[in-house]
PDB file of C-alpha atoms in Angstrom:
ATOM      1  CA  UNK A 273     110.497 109.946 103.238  1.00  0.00           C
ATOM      2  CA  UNK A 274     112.074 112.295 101.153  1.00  0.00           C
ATOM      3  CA  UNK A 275     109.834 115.110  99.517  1.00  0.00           C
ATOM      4  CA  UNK A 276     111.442 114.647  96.125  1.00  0.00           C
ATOM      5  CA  UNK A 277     111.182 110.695  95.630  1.00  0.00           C
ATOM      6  CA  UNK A 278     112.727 111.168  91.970  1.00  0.00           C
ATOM      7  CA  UNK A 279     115.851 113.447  93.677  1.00  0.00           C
ATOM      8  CA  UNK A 280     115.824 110.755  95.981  1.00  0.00           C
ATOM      9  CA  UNK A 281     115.950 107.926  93.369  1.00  0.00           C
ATOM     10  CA  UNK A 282     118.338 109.842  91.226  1.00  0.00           C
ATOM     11  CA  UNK A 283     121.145 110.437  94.057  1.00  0.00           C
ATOM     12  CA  UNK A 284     121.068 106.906  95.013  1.00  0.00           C
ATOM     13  CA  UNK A 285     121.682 105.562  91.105  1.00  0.00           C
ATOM     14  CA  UNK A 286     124.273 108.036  90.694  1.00  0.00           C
ATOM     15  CA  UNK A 287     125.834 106.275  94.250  1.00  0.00           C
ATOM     16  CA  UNK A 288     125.618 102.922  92.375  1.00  0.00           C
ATOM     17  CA  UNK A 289     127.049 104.487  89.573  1.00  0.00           C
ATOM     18  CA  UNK A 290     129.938 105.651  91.122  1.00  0.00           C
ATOM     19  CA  UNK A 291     130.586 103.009  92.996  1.00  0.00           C
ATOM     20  CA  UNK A 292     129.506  99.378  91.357  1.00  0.00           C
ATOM     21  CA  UNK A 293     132.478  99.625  88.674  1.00  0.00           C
ATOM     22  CA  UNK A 294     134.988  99.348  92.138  1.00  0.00           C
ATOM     23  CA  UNK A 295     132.946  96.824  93.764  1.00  0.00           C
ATOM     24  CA  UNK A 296     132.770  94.696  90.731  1.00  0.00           C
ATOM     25  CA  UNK A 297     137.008  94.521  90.765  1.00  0.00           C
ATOM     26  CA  UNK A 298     136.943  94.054  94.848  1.00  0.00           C
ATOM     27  CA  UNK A 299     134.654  91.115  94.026  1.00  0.00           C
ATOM     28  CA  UNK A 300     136.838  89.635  91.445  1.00  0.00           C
ATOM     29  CA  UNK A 301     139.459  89.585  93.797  1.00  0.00           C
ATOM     30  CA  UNK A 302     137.592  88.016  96.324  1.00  0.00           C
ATOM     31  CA  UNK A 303     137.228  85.271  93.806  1.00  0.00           C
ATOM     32  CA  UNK A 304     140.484  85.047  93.386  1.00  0.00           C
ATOM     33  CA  UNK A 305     140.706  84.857  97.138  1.00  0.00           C
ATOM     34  CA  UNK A 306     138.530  82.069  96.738  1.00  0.00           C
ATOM     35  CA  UNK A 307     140.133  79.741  94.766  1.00  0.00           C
ATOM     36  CA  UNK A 308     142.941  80.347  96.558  1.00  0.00           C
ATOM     37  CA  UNK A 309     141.665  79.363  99.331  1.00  0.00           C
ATOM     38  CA  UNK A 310     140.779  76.097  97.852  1.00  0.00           C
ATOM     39  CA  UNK A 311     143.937  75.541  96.802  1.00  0.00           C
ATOM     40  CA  UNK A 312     145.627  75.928 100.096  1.00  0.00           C
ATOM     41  CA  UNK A 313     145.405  73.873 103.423  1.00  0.00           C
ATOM     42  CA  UNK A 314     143.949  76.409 106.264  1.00  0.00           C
ATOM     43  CA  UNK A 315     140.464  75.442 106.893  1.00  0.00           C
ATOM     44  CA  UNK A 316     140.154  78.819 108.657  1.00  0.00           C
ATOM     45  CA  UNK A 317     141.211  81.110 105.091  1.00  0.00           C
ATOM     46  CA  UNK A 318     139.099  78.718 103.071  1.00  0.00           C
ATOM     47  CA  UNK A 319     135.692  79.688 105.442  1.00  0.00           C
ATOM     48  CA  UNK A 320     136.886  83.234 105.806  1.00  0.00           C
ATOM     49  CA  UNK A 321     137.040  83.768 102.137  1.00  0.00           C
ATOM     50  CA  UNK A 322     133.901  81.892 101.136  1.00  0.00           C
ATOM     51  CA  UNK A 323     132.016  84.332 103.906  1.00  0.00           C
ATOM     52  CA  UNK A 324     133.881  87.532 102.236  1.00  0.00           C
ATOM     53  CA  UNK A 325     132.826  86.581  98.541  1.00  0.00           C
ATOM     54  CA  UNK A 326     129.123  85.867  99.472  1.00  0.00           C
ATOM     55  CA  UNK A 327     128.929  89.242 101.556  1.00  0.00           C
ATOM     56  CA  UNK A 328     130.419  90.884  98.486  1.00  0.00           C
ATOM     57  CA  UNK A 329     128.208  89.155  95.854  1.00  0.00           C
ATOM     58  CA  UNK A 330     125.202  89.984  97.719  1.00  0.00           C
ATOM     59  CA  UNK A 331     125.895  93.707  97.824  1.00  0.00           C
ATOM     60  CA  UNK A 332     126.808  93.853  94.439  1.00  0.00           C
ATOM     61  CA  UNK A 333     123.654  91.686  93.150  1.00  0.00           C
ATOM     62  CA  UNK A 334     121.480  94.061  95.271  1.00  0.00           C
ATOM     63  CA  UNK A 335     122.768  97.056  93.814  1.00  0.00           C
ATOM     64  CA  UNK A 336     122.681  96.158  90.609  1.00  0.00           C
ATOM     65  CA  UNK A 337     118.621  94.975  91.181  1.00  0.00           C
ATOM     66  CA  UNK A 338     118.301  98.201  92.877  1.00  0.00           C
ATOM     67  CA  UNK A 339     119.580 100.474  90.419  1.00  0.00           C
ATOM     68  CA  UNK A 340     117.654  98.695  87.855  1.00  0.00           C
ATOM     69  CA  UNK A 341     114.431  99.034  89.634  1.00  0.00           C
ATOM     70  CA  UNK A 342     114.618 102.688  90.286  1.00  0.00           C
ATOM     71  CA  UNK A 343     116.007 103.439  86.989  1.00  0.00           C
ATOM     72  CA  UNK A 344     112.378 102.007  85.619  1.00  0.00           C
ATOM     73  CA  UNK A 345     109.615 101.295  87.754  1.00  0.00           C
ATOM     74  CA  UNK A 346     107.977  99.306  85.307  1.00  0.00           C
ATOM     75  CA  UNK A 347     110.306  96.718  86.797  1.00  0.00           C
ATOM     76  CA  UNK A 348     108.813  95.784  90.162  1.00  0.00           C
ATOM     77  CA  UNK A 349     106.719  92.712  89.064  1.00  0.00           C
ATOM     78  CA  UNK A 350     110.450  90.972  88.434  1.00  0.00           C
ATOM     79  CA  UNK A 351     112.715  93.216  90.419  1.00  0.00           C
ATOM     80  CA  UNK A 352     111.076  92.811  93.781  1.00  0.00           C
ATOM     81  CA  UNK A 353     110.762  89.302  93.822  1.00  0.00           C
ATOM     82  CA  UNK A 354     114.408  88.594  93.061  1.00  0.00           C
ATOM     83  CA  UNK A 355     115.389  91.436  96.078  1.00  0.00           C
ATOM     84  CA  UNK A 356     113.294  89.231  98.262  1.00  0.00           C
ATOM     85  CA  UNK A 357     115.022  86.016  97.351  1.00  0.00           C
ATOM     86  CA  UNK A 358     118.696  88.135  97.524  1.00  0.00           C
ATOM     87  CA  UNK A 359     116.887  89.617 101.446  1.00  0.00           C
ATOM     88  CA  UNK A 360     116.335  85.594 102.491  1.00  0.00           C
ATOM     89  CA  UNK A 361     119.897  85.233 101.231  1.00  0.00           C
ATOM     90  CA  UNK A 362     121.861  87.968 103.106  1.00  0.00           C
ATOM     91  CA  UNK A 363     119.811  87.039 106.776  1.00  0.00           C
ATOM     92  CA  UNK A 364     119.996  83.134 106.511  1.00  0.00           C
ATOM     93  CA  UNK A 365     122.816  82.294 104.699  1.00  0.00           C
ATOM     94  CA  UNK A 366     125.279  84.730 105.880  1.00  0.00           C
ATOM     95  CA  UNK A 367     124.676  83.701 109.240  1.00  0.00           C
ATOM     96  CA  UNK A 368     125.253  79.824 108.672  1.00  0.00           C
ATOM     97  CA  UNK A 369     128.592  81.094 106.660  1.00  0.00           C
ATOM     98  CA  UNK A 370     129.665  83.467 109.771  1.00  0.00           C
ATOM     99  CA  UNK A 371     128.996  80.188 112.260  1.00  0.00           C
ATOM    100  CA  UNK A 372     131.523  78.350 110.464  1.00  0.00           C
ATOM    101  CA  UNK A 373     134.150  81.010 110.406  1.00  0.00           C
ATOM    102  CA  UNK A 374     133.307  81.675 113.840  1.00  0.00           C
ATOM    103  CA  UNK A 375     133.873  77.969 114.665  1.00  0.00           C
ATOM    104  CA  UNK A 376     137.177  77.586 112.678  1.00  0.00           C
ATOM    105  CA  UNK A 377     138.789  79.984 114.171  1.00  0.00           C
ATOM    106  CA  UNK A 378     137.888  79.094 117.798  1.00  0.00           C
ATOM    107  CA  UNK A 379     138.642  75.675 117.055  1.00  0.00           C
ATOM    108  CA  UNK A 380     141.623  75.916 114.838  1.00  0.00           C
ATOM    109  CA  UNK A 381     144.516  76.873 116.797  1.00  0.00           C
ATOM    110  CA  UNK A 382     147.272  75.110 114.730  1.00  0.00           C
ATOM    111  CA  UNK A 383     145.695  75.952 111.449  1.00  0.00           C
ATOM    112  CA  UNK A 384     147.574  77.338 109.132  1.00  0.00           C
ATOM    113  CA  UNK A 385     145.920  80.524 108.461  1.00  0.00           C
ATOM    114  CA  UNK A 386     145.085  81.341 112.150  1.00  0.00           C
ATOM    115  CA  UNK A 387     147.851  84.226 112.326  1.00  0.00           C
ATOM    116  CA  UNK A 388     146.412  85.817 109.736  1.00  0.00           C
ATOM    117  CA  UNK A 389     143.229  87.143 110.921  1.00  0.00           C
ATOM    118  CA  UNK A 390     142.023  88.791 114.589  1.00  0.00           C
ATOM    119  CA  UNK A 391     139.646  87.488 116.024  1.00  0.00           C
ATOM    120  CA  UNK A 392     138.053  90.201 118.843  1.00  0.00           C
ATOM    121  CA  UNK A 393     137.940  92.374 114.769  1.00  0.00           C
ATOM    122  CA  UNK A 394     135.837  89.674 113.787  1.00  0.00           C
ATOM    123  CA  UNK A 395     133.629  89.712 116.483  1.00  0.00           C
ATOM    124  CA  UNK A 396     133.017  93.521 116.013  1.00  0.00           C
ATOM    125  CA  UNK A 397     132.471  93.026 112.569  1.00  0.00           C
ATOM    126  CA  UNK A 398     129.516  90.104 113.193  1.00  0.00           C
ATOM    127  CA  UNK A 399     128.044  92.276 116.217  1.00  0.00           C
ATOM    128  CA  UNK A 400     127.798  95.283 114.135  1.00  0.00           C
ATOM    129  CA  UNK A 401     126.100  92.915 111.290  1.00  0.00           C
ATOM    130  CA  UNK A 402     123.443  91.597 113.509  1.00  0.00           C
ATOM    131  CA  UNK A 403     122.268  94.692 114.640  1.00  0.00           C
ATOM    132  CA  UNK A 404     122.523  96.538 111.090  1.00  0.00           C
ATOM    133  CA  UNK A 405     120.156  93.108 110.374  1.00  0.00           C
ATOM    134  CA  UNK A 406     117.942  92.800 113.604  1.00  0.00           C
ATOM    135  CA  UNK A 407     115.419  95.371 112.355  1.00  0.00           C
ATOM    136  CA  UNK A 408     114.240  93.175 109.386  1.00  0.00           C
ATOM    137  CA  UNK A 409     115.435  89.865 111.285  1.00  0.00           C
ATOM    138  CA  UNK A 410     112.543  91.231 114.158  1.00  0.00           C
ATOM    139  CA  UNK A 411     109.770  92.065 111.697  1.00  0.00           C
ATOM    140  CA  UNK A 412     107.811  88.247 111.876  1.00  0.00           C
ATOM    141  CA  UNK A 413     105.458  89.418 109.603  1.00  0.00           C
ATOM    142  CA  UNK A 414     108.000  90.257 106.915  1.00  0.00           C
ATOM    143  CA  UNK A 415     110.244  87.112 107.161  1.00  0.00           C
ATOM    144  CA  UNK A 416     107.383  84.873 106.433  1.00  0.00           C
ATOM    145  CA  UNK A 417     105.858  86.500 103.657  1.00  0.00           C
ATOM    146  CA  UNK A 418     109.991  86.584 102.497  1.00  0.00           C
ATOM    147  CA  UNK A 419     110.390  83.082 102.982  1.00  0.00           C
ATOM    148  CA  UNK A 420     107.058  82.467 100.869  1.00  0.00           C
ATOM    149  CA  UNK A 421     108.115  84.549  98.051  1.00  0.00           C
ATOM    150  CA  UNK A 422     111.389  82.848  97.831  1.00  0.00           C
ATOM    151  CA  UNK A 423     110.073  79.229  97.994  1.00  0.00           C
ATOM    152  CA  UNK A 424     106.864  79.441  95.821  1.00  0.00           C
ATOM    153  CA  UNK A 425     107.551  82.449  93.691  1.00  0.00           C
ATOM    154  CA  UNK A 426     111.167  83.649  92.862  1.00  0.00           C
ATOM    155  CA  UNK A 427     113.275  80.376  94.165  1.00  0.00           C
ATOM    156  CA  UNK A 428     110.737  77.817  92.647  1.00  0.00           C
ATOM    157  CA  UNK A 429     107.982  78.979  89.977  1.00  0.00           C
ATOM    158  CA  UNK A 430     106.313  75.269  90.570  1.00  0.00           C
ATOM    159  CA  UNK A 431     105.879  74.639  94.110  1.00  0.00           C
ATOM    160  CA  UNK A 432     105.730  71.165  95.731  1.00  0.00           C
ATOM    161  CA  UNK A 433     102.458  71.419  96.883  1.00  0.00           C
ATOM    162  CA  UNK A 434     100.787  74.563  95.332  1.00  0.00           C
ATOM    163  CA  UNK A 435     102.484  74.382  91.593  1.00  0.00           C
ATOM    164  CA  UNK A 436     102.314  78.191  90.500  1.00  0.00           C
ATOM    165  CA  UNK A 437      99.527  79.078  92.862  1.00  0.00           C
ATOM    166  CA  UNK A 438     101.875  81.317  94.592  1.00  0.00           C
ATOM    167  CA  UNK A 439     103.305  82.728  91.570  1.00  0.00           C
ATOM    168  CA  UNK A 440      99.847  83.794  90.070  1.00  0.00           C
ATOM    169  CA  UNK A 441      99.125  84.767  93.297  1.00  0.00           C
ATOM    170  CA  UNK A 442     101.802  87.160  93.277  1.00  0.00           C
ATOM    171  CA  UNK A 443     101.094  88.866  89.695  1.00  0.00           C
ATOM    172  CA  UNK A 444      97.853  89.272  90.522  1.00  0.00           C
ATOM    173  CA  UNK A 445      98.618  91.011  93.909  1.00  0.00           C
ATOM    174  CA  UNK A 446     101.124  93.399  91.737  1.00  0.00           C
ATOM    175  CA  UNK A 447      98.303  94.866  89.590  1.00  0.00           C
ATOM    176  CA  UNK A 448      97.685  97.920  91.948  1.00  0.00           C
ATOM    177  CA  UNK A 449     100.517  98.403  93.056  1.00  0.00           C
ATOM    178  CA  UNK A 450     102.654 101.850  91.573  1.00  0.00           C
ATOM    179  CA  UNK A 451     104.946 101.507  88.802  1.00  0.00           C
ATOM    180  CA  UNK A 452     106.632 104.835  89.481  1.00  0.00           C
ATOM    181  CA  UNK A 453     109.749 106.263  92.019  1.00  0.00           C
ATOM    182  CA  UNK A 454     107.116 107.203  95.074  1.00  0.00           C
ATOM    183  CA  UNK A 455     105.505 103.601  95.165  1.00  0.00           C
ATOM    184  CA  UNK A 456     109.169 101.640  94.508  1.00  0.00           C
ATOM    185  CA  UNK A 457     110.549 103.973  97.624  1.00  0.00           C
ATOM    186  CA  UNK A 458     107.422 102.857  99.969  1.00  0.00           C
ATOM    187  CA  UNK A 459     108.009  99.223  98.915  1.00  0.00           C
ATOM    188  CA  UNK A 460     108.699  97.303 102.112  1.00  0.00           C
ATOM    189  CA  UNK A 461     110.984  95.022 100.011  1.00  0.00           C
ATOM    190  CA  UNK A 462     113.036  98.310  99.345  1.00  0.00           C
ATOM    191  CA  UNK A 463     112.919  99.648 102.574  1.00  0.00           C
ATOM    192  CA  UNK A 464     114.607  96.429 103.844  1.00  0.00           C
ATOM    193  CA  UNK A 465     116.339  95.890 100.591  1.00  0.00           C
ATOM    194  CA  UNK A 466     118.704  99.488 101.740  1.00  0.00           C
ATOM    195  CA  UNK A 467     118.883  98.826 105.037  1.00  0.00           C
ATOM    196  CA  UNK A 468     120.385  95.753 104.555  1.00  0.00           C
ATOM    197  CA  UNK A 469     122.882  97.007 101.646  1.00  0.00           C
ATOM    198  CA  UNK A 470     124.366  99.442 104.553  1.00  0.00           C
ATOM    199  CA  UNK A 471     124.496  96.491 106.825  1.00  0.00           C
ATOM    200  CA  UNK A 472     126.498  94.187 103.942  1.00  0.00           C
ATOM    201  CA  UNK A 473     128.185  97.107 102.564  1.00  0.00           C
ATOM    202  CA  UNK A 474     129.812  97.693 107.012  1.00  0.00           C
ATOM    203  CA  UNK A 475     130.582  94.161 107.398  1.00  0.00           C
ATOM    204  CA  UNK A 476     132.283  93.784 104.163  1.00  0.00           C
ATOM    205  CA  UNK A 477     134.574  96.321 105.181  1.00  0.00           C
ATOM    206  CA  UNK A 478     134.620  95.049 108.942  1.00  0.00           C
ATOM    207  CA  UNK A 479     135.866  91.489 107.405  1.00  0.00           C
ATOM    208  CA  UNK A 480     138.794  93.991 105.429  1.00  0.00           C
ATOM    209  CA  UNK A 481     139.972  95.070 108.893  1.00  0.00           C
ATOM    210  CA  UNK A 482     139.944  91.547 110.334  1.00  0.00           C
ATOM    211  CA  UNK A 483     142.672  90.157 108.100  1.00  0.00           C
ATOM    212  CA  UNK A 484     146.020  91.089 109.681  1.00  0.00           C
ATOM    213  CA  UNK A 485     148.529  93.358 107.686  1.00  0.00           C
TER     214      UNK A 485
END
């Protein structure tokens, strides 16, 4: 941990700032790249390109919570709930989305848009993912009180069972906990929260070098 948590903070908004303008065209054209892909016949583009908009829209939606949070502190009663629903995101959802490509590809010989991407690239790309992932993906502890927080508190404010049990539960946990840089930057959520932005942020570009050119 850095011995200037507000240098620390302020380097890493100035990051976003350079950098979220770019990402917000590259994820425009993934869009377009999406309904594209829905208007063509390759079952392979259509799963590739529904995989590279999600990895893209996750990065960008974290970065933009991110930046947010550090800029004010006074944020994490919101912020950190809605990184922990955009943390169950990026480690379940992405891997359901990668299956599928996975599967068309392997499956798909004749399909349309098979020339177009490689697939040992691919591979690379998903390896390097899972490991960028596997710290958070091994912390037990972590995923369940994730999975909690997304189901009872930031996914659902009225739970099934519990109605907002959860959700008072979790404003009334919040009440010690620091509203300033040093206590956002030892946040658990944020520790995971950046470690998973460097994952996304490597596979995105991994899935760039797996469409042929």
């Amino acid at each position: 941990m850095s011995d200037d948590p507000v240098g620390r903070a302020e380097g890493i908004i100035a990051g976003f700032d350079a950098i979220l303008p770019e990402q917000e065209r590259v994820l425009e054209q993934a869009a377009q790249n999406v309904k594209l892909g829905l208007e063509r016949d390759s079952e392979i583009y259509r799963e590739f390109t529904q995989l590279q908009f999600f990895i893209l829209t996750v990065d960008f939606d974290m970065r933009v919570m991110l930046r947010a949070l550090l800029a004010d502190p006074q944020n994490r009663l919101t912020a950190e709930k809605f990184l922990a629903l955009t943390l169950e995101e990026a480690e379940e959802s992405a891997g359901r989305m990668v299956n599928a490509v996975s599967r068309a590809i392997r499956t798909l010989p004749n399909d349309t848009g098979a020339h177009l991407f490689e697939v040992a690239k691919f591979d690379e790309a998903v390896s390097a993912f899972k490991h960028g992932m596997s710290e958070m993906r091994d912390d037990k502890d972590f995923n369940r009180t994730l999975r909690l927080i997304r189901n009872t508190v930031s996914g659902h404010i009225v739970g099934d069972e519990v109605g907002v049990q959860n959700g008072a539960i979790w404003v009334l946990t919040r009440r010690g906990v620091p509203r300033d840089i040093d206590g956002v930057l030892r946040s658990q959520i944020v520790y995971y929260a950046i470690a998973t932005l460097k994952a996304l942020s490597e596979f995105a570009h991994g899935l760039q070098r797996t469409v042929r050119t």
